[in-house]
Short mmCIF file of C-alpha atoms in Angstrom, two decimals:
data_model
loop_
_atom_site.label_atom_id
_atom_site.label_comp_id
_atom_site.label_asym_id
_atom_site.label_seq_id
_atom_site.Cartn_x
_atom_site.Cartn_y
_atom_site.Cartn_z
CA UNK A 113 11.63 -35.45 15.70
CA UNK A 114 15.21 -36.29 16.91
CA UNK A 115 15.64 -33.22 18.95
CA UNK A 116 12.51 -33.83 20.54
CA UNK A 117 13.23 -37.54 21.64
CA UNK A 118 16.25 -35.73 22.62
CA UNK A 119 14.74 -33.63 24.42
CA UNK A 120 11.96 -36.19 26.57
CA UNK A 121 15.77 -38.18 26.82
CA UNK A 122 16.75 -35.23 28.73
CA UNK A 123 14.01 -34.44 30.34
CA UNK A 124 13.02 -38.05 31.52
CA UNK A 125 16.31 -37.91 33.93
CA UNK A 126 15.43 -35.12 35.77
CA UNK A 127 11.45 -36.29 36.15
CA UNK A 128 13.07 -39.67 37.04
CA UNK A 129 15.18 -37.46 39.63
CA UNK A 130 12.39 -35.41 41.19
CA UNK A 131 10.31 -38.15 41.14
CA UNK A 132 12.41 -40.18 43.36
CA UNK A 133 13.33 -37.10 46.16
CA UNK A 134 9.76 -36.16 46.33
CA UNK A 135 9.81 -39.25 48.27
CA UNK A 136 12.66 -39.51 50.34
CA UNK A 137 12.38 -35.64 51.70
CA UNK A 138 9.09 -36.82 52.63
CA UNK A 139 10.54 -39.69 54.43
CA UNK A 140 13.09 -37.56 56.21
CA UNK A 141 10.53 -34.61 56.80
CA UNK A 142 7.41 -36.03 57.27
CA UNK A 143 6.58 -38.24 60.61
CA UNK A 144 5.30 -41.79 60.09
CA UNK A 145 1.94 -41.29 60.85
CA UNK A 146 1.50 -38.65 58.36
CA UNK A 147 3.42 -39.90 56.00
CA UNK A 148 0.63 -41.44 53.94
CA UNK A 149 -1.44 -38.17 53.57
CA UNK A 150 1.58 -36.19 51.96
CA UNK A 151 2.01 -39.29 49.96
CA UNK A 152 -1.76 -39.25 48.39
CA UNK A 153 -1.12 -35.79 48.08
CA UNK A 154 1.40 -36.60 45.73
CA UNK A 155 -0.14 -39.03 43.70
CA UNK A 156 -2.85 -37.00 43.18
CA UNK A 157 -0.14 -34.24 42.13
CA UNK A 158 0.90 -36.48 39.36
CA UNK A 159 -2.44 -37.36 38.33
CA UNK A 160 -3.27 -33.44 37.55
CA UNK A 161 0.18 -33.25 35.70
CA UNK A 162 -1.06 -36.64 33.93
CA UNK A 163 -3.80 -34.92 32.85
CA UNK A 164 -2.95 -31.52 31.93
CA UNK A 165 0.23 -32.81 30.68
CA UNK A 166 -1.18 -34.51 27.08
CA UNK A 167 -4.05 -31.43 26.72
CA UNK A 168 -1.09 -29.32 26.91
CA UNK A 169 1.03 -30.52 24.63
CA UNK A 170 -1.11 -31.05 22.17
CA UNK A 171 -2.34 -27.56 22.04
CA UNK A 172 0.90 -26.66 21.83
CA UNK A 173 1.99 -29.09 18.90
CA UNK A 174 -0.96 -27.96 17.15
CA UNK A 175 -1.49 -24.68 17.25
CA UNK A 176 2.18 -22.90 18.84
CA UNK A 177 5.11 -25.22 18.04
CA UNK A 178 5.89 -28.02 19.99
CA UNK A 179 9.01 -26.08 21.73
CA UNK A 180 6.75 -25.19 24.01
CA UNK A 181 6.20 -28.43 25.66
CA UNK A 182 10.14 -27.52 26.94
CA UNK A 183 9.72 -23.87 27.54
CA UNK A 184 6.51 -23.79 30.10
CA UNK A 185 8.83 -25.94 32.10
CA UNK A 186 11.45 -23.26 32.42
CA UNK A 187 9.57 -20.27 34.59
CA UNK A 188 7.92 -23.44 36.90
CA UNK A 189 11.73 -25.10 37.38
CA UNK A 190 13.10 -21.59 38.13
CA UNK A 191 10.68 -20.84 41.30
CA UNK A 192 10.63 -24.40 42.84
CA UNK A 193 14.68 -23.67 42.93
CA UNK A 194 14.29 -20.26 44.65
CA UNK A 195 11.44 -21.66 46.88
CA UNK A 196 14.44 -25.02 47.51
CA UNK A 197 16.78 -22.61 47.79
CA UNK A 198 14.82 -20.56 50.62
CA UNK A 199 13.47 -22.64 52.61
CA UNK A 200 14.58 -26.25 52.84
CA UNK A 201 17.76 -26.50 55.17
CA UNK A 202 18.86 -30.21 55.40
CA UNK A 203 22.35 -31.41 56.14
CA UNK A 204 23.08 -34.56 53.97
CA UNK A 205 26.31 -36.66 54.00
CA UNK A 206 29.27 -36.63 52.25
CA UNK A 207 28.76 -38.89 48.55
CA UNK A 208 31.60 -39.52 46.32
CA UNK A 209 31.06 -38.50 42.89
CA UNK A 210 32.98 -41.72 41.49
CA UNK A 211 30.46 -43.90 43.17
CA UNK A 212 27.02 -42.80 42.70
CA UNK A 213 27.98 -42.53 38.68
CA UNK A 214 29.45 -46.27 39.01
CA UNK A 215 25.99 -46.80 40.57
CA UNK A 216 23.85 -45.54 37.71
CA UNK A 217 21.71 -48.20 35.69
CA UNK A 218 23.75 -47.42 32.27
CA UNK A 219 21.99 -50.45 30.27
CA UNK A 220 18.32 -50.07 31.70
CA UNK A 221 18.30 -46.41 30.42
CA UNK A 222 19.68 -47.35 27.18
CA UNK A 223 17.12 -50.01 26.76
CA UNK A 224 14.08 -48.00 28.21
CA UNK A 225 15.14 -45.06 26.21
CA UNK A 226 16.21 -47.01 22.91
CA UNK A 227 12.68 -49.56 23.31
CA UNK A 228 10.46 -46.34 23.94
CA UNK A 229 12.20 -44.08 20.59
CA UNK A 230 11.68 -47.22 18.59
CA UNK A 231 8.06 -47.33 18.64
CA UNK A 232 7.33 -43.85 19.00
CA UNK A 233 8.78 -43.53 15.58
CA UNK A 234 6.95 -46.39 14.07
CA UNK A 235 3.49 -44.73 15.44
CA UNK A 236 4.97 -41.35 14.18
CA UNK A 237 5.23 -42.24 10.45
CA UNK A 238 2.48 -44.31 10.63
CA UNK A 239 0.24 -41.62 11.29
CA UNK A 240 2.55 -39.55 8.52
CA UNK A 241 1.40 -42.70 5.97
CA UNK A 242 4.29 -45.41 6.14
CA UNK A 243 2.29 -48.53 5.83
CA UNK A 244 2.36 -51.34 9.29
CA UNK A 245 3.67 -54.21 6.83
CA UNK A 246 6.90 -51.98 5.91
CA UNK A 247 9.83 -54.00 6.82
CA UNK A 248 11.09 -50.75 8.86
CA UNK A 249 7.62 -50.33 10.59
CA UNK A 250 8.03 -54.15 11.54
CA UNK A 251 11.26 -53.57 12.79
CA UNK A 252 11.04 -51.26 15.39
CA UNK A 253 8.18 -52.14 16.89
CA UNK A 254 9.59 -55.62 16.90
CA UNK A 255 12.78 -54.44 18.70
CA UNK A 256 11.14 -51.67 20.71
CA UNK A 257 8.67 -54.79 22.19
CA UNK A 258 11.87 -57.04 22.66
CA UNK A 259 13.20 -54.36 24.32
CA UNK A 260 10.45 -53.94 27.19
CA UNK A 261 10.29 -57.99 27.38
CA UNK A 262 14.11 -58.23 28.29
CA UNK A 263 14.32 -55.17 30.48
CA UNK A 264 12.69 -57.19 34.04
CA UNK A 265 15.88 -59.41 32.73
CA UNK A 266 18.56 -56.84 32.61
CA UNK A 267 16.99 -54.83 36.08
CA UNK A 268 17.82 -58.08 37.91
CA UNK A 269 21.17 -58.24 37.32
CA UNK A 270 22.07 -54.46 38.11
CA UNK A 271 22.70 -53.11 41.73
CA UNK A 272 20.34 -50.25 41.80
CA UNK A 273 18.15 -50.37 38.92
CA UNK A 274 16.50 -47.45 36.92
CA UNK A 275 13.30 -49.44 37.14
CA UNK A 276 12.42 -51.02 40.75
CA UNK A 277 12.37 -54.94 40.87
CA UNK A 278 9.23 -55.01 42.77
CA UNK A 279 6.87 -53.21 39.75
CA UNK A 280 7.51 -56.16 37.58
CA UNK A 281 6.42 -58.26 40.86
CA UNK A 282 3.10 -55.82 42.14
CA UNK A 283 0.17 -56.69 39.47
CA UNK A 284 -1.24 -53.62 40.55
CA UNK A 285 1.73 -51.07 40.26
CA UNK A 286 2.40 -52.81 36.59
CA UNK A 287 -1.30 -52.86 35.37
CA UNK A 288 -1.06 -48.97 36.55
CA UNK A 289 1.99 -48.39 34.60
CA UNK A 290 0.42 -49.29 31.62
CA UNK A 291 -2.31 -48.13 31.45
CA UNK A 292 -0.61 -44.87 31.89
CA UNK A 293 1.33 -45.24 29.29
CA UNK A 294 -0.83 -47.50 26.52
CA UNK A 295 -3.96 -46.13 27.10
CA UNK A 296 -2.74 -42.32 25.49
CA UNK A 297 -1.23 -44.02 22.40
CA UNK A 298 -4.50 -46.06 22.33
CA UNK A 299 -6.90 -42.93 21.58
CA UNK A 300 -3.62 -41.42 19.20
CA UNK A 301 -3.23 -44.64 17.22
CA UNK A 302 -6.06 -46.77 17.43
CA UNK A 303 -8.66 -43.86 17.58
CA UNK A 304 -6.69 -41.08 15.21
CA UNK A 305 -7.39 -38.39 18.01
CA UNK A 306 -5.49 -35.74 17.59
CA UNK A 307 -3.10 -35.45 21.04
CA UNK A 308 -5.31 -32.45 22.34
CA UNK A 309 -7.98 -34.93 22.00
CA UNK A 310 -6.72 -37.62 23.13
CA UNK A 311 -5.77 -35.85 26.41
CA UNK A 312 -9.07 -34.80 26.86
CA UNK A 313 -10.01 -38.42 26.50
CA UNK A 314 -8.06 -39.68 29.26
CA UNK A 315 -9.29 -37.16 32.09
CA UNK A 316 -11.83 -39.32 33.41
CA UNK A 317 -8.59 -42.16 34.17
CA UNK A 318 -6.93 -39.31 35.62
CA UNK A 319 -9.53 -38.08 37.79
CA UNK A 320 -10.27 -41.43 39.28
CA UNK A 321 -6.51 -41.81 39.63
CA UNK A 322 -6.71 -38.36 41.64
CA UNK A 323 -9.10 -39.25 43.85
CA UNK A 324 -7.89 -42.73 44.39
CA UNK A 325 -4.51 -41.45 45.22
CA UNK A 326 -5.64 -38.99 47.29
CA UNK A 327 -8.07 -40.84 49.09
CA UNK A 328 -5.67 -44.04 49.89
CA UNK A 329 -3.46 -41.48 51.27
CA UNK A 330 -5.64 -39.90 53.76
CA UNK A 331 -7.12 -43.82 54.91
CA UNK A 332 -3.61 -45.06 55.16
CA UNK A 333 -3.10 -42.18 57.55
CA UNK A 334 -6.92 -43.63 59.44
CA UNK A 335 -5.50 -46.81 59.08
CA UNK A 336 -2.38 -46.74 60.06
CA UNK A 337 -2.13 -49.83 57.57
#
């Protein structure tokens, strides 16, 4: 269990990395009048891996080894850097080192990351027996939900925070954000689904958040609004 938190540790900064220059190439490459098509096209992009994601792992916890979830992303990570490497040409400008690592959100990762280990663990031994009323139980999910109440707090006070000020001002982009992430560990805990399961519960969320995505892309394009 601690080399795979690890592990989703590690992995969360590059998602967070490639989540964030998806959108800015598209800003630089992509006129303003199409820019909302590519966009959708996106979303819906992360809706499929939302979806395929959970059914994934899970088939790979239960029936290969959960190493897995790491290794498919090795063969997909290698071509997108040849295809990179190939064929996008774009001059950038010079960036000290010093001052983009200065610049990184030190204390919102260490609460996201600490808040988000503490109750995974508390749902993991629950499910392995450990009763809710055990004073370690209690504990972490007490911290872990402290955790997510101070972080708007902490993201104020920061320069460039890990988390953007504005999603804990949108309804819409925070009601979004969890139910991304609380509905899954609703069919898991609440439901005992196994995780293949529960990703196969969760497809019809995805799909509507597929087509929606798509869709507002393509009207914002129509739009123009």
């Amino acid at each position: 269990m601690t080399v795979l938190i690890a592990g989703r540790v590690v992995q969360g900064f590059g998602a967070g990395g490639i989540m964030t220059l998806v959108y800015i190439l598209i800003g630089d490459l992509v006129s303003t009048k199409d820019r909302g098509t590519y966009q959708g096209l996106i979303g819906a992009t992360w809706a499929v891996a939302s979806a395929l994601g959970p059914v994934l792992g899970g088939v790979f916890a239960e029936k290969v080894t959960w190493r897995w979830c790491f290794f498919i992303n090795v063969p997909v990570s290698v071509l997108a850097f040849l295809v990179i490497a190939l064929f996008l040409h774009m001059t950038h400008p010079p960036v000290e080192l010093s001052k983009v690592i200065r610049n990184i959100d030190y204390i919102g990762i260490t609460v996201i990351a600490g808040s988000t280990a503490l109750i995974l663990l508390a749902l993991q031994w629950a499910e392995q027996g450990v009763t809710w009323s055990s004073s370690r139980q209690i504990a972490f999910l007490v911290l872990g939900g402290l955790g997510f109440v101070v972080l708007p707090f902490v993201e104020a006070r920061v320069p460039t925070p890990i988390v953007p000020r504005v999603s804990f001002h949108t309804k819409p982009e925070s009601d979004l954000t969890q139910l991304r992430f609380c509905i899954p560990l609703y069919f898991q805990a609440v439901k005992a689904q196994t995780p293949s399961t529960a990703g196969v519960s969760i497809l019809p969320l995805v799909i509507s958040f597929t087509i929606a995505s798509t869709g507002s892309g393509y009207l914002i394009t129509w739009t123009r609004k």
